[in-house]
mmCIF file of N, CA, C and O in Angstrom:
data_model
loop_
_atom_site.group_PDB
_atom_site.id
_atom_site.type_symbol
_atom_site.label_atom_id
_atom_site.label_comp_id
_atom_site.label_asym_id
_atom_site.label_seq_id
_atom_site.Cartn_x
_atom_site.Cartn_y
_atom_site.Cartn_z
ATOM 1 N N UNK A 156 41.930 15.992 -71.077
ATOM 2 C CA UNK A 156 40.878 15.020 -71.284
ATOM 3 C C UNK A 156 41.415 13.805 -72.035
ATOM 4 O O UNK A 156 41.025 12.735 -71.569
ATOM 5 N N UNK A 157 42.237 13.729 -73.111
ATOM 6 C CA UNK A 157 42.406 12.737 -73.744
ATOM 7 C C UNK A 157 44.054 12.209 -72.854
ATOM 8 O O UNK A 157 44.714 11.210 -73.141
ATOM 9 N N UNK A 158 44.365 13.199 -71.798
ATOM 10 C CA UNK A 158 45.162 12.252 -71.413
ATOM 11 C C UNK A 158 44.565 11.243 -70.319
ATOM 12 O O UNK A 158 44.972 10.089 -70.188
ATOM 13 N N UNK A 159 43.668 11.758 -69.640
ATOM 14 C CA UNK A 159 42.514 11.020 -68.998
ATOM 15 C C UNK A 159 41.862 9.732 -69.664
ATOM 16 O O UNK A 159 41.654 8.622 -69.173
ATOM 17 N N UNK A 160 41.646 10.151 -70.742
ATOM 18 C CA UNK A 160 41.179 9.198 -71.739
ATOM 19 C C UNK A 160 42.116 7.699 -71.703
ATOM 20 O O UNK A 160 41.835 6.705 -71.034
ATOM 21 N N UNK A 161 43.398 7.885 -72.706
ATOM 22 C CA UNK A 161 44.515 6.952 -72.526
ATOM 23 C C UNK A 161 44.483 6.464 -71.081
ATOM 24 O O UNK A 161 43.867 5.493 -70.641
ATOM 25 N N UNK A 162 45.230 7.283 -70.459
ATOM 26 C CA UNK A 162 45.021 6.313 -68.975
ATOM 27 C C UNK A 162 44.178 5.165 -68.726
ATOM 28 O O UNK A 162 44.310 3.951 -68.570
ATOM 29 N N UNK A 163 43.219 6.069 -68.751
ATOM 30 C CA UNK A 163 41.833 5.231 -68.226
ATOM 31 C C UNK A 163 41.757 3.701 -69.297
ATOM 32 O O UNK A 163 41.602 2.600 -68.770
ATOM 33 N N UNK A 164 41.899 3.871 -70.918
ATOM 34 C CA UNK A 164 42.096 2.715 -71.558
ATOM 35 C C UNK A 164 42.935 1.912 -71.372
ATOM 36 O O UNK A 164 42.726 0.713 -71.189
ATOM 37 N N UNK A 165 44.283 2.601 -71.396
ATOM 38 C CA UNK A 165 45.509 1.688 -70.653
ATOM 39 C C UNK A 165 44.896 0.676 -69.766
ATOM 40 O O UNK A 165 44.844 -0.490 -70.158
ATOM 41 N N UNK A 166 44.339 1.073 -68.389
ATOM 42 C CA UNK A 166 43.849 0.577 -66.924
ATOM 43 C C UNK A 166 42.854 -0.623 -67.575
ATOM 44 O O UNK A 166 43.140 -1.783 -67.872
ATOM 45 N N UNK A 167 41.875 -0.064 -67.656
ATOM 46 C CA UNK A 167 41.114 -0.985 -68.858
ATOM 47 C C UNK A 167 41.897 -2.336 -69.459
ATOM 48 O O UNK A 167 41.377 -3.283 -68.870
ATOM 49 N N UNK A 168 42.729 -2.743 -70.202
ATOM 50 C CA UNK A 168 43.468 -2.927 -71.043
ATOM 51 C C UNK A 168 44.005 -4.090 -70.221
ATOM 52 O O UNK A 168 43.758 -5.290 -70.342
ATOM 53 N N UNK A 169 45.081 -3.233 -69.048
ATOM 54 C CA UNK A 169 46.112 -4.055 -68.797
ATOM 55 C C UNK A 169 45.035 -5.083 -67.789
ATOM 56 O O UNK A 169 45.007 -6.104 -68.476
ATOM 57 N N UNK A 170 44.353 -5.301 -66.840
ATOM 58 C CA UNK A 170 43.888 -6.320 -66.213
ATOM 59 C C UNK A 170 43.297 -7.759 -67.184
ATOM 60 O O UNK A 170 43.432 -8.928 -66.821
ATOM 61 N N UNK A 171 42.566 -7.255 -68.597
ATOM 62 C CA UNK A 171 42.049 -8.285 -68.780
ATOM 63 C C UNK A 171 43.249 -9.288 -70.021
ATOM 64 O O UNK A 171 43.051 -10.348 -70.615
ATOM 65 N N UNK A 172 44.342 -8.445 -70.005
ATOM 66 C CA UNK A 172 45.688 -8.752 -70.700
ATOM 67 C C UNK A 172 46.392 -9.651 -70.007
ATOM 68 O O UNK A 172 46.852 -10.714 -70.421
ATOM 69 N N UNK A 173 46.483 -9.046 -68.609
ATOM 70 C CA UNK A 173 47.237 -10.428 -67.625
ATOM 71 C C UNK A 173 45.842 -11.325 -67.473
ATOM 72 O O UNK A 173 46.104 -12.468 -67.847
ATOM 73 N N UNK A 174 44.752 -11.236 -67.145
ATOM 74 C CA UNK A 174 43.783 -12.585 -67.827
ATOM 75 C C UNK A 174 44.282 -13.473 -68.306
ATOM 76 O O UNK A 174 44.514 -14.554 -67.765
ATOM 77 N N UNK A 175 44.675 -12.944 -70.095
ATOM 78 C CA UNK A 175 44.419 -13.700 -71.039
ATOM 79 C C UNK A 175 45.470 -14.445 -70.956
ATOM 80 O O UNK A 175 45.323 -15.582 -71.404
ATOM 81 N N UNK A 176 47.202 -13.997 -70.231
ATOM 82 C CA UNK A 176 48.465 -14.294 -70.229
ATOM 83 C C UNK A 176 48.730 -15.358 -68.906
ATOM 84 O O UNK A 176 49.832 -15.816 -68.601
ATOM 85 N N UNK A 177 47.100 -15.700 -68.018
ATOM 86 C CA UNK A 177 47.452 -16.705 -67.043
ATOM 87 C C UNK A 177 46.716 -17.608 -67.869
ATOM 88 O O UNK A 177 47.123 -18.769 -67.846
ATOM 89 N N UNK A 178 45.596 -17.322 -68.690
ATOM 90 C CA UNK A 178 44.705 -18.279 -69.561
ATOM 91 C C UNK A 178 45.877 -19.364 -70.201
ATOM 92 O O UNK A 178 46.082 -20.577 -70.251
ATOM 93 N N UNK A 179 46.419 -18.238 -70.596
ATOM 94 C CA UNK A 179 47.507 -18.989 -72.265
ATOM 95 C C UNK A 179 48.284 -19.998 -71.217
ATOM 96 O O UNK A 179 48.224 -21.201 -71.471
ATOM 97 N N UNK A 180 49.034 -19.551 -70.014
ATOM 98 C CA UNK A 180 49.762 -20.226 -69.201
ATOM 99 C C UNK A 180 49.376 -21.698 -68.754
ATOM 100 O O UNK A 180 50.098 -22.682 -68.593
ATOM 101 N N UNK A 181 48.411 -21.583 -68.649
ATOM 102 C CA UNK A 181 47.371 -22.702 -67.886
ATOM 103 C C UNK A 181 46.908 -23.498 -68.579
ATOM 104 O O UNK A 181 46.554 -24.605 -68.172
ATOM 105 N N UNK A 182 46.757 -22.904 -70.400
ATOM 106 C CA UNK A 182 46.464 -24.212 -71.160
ATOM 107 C C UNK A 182 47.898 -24.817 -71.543
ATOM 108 O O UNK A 182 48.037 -26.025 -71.734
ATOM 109 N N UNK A 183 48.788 -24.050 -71.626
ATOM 110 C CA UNK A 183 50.523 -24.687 -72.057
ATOM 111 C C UNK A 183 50.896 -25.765 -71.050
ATOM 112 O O UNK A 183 51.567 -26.729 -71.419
ATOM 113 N N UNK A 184 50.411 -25.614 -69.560
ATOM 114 C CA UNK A 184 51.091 -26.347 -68.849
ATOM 115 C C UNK A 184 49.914 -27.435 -67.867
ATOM 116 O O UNK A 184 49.971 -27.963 -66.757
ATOM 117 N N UNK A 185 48.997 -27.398 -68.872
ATOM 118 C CA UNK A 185 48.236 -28.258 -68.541
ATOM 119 C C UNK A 185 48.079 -29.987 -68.011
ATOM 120 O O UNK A 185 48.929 -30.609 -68.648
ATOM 121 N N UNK A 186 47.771 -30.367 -67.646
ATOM 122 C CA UNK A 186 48.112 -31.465 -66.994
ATOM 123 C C UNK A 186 47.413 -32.524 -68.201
ATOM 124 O O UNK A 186 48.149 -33.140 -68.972
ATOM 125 N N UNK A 187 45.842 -32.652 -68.260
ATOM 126 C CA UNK A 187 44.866 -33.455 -69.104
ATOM 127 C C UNK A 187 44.527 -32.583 -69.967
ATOM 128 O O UNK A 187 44.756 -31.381 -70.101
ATOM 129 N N UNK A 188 43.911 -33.401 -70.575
ATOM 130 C CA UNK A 188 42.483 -33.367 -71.761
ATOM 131 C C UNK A 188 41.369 -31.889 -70.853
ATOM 132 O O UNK A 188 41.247 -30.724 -71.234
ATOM 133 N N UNK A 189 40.851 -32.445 -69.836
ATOM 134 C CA UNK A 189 39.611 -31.866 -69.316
ATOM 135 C C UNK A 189 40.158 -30.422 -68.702
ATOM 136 O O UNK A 189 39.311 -29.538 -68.572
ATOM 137 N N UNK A 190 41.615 -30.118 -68.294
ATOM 138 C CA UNK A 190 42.379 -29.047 -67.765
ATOM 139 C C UNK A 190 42.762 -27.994 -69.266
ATOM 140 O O UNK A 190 42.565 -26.789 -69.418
ATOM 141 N N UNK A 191 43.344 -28.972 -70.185
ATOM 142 C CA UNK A 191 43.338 -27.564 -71.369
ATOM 143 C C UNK A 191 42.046 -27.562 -71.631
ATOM 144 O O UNK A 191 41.486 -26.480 -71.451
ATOM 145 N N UNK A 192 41.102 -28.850 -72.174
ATOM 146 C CA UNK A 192 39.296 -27.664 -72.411
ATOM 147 C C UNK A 192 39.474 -26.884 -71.409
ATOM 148 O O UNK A 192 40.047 -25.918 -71.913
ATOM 149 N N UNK A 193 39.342 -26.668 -70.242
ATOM 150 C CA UNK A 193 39.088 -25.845 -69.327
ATOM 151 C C UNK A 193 39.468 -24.232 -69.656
ATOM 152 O O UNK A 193 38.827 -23.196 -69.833
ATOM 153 N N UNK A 194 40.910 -24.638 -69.633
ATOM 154 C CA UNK A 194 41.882 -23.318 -69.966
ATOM 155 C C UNK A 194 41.451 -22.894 -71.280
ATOM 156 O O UNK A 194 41.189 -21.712 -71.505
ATOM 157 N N UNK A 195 41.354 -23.922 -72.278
ATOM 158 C CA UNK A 195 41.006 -22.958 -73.587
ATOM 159 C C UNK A 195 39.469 -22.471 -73.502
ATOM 160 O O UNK A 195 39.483 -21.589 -74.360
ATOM 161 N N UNK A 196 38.394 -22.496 -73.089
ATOM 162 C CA UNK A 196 37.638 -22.176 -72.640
ATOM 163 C C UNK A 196 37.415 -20.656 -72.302
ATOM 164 O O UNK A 196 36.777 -19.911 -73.045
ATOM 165 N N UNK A 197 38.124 -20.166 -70.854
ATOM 166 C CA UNK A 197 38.531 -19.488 -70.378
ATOM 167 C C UNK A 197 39.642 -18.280 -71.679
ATOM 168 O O UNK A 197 39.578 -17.056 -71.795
ATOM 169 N N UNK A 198 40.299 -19.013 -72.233
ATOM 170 C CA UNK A 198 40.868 -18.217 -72.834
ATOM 171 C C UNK A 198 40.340 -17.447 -73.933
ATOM 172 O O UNK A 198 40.604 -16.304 -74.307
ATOM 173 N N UNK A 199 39.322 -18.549 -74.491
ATOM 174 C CA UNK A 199 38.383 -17.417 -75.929
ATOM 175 C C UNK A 199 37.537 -16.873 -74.940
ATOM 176 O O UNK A 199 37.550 -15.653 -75.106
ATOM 177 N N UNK A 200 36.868 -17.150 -74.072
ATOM 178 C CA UNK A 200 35.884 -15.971 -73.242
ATOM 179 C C UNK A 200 36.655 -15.023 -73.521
ATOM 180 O O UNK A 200 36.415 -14.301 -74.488
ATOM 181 N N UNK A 201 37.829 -14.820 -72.659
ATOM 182 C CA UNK A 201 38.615 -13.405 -72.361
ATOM 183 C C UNK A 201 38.835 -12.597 -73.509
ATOM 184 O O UNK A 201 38.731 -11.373 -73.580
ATOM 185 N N UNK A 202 39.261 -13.686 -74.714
ATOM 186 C CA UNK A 202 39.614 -13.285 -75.903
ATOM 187 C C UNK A 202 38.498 -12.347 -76.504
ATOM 188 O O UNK A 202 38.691 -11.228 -76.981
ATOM 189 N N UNK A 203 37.309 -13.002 -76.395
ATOM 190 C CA UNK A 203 35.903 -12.292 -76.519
ATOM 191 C C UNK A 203 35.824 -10.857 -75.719
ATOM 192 O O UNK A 203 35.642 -9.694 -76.080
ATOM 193 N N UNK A 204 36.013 -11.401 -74.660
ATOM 194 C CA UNK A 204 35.826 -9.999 -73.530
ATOM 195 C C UNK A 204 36.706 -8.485 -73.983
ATOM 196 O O UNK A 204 36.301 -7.362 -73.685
ATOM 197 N N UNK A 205 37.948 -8.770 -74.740
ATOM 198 C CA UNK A 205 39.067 -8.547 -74.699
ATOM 199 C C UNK A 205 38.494 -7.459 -76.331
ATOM 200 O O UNK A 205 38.758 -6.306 -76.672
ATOM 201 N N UNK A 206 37.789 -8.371 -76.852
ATOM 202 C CA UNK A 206 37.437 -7.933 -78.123
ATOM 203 C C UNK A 206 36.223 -6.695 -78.618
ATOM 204 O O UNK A 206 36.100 -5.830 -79.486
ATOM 205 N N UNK A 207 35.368 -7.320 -77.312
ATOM 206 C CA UNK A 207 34.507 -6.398 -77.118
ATOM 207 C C UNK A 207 34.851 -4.823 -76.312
ATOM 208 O O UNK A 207 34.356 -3.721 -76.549
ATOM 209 N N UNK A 208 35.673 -5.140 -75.505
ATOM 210 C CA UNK A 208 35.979 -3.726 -75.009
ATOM 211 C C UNK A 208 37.021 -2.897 -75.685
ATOM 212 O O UNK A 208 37.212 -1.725 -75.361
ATOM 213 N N UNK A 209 37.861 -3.653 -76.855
ATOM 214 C CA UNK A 209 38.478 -2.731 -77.696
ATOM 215 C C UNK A 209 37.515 -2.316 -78.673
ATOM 216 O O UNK A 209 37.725 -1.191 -79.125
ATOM 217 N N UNK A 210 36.222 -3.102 -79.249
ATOM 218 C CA UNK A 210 35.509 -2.495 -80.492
ATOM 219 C C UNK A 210 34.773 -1.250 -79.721
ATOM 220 O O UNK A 210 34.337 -0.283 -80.346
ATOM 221 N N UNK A 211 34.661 -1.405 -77.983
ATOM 222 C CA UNK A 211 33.572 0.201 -77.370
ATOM 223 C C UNK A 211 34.837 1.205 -77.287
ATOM 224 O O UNK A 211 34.730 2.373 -77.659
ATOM 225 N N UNK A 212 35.647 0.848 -76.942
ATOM 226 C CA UNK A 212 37.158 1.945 -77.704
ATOM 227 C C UNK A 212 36.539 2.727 -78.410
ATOM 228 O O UNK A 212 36.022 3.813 -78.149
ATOM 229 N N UNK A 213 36.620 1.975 -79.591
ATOM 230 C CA UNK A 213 36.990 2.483 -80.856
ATOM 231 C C UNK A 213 36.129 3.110 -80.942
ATOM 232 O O UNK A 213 36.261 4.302 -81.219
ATOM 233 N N UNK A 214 34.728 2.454 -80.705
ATOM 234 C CA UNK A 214 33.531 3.089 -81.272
ATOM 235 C C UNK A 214 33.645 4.498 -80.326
ATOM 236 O O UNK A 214 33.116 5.510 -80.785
ATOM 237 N N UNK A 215 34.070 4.545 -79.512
ATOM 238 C CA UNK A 215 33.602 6.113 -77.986
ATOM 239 C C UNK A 215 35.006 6.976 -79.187
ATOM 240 O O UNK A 215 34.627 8.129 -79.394
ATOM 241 N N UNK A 216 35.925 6.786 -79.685
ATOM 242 C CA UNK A 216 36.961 7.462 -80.099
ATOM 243 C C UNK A 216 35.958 7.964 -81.510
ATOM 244 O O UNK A 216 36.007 9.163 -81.787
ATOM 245 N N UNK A 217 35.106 7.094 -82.341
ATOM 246 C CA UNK A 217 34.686 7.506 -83.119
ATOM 247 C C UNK A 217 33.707 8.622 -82.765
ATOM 248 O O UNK A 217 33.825 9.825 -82.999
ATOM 249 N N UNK A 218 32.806 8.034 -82.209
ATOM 250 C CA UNK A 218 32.007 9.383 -81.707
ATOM 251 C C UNK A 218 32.248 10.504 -81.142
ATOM 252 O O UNK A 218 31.490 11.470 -81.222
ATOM 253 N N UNK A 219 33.630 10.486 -80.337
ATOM 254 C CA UNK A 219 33.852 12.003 -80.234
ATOM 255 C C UNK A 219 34.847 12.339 -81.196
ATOM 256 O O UNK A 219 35.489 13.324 -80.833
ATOM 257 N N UNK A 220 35.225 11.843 -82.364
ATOM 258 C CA UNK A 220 36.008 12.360 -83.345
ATOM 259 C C UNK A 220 34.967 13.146 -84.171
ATOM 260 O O UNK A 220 35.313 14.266 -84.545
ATOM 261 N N UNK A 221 33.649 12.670 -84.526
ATOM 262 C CA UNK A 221 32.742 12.885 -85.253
ATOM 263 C C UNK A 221 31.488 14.212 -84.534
ATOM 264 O O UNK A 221 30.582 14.792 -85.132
ATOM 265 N N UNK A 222 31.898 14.327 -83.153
ATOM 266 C CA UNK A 222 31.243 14.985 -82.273
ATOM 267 C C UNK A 222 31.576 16.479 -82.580
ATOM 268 O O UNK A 222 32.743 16.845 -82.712
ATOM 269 N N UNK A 223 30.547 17.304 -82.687
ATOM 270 C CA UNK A 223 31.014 18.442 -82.743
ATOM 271 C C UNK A 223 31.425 19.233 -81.895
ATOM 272 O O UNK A 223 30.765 19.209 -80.856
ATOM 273 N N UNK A 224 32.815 20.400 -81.930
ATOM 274 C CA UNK A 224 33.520 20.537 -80.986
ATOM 275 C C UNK A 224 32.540 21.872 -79.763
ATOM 276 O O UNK A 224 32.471 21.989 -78.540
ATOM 277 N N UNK A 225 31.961 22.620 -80.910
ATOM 278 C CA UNK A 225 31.039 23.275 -80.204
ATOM 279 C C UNK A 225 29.512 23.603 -80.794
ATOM 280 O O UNK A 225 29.013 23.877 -81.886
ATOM 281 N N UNK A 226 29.045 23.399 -79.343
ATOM 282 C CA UNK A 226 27.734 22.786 -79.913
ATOM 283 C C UNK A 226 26.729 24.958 -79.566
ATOM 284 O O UNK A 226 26.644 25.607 -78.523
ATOM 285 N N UNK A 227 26.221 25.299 -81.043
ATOM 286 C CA UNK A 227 25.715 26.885 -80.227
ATOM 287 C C UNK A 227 24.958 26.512 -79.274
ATOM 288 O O UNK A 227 24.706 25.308 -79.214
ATOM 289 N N UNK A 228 24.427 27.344 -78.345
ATOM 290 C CA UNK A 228 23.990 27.778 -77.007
ATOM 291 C C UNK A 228 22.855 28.831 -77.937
ATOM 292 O O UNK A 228 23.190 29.768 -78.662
ATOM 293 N N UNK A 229 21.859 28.491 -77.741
ATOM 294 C CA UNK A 229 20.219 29.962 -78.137
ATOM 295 C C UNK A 229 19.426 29.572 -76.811
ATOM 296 O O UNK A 229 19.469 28.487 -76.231
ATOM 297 N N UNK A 230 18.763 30.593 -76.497
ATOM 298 C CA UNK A 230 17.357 30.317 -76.141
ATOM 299 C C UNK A 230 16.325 29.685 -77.294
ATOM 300 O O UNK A 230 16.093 29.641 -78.502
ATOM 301 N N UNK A 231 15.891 29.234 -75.984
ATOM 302 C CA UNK A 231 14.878 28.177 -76.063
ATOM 303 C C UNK A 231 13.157 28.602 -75.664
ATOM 304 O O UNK A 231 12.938 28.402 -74.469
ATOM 305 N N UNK A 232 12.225 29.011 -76.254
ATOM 306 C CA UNK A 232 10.992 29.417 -75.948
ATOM 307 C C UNK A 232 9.970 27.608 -75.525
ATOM 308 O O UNK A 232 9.272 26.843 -76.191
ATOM 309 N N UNK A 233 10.445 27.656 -74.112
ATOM 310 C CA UNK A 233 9.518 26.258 -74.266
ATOM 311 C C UNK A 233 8.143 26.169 -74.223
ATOM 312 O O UNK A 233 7.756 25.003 -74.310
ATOM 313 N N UNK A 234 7.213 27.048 -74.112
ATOM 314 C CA UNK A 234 5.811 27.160 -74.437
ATOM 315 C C UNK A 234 5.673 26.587 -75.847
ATOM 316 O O UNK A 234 4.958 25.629 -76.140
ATOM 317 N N UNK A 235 6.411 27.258 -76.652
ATOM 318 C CA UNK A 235 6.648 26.655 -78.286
ATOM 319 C C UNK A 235 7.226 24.605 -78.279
ATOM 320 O O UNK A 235 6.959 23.657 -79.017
ATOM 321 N N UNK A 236 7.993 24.757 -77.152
ATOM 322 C CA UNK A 236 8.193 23.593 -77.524
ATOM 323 C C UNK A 236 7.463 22.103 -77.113
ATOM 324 O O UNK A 236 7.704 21.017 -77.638
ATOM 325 N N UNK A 237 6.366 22.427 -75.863
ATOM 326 C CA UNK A 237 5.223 22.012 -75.119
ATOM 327 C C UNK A 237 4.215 22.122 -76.669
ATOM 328 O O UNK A 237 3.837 21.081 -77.206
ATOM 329 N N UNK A 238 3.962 23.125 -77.099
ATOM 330 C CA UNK A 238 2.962 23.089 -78.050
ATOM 331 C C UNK A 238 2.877 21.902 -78.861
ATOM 332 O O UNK A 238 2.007 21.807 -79.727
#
């Protein structure tokens, strides 16, 4: 599972990384004024984007760190729990 996990963040990760690495490109070799706004633009979005999906990381790593590993199993009388 947690190698599933990594993977899957890795995958995550690397697309919006080359994003940010054509962003950076595009404002360096910019032509005007109106072409780097453009690019820098583009680049704090991603930066944003970039930011937000590492803080749901963290936060999904917190919650199953904090998750208990086993949860008991009882019956359940649901007449009692309808009441």
């Amino acid at each position: 599972r947690e190698k599933r996990f990594t993977a899957d963040a890795a995958h995550e990760l690397r697309t919006p990384i080359a994003a940010l690495k054509l962003h950076a490109y595009n404002l360096a070799h910019a032509d005007d004024a109106g072409e780097r706004a453009q690019s820098q633009q583009r680049l704090d979005a991603g930066i944003a984007r970039m930011e937000r999906l590492v803080a749901q990381l963290l936060a999904l790593s917190r919650i199953e760190r904090d998750a208990p590993t086993a949860v008991p199993v009882a019956p359940v009388d649901l007449s009692d729990v309808a009441r």
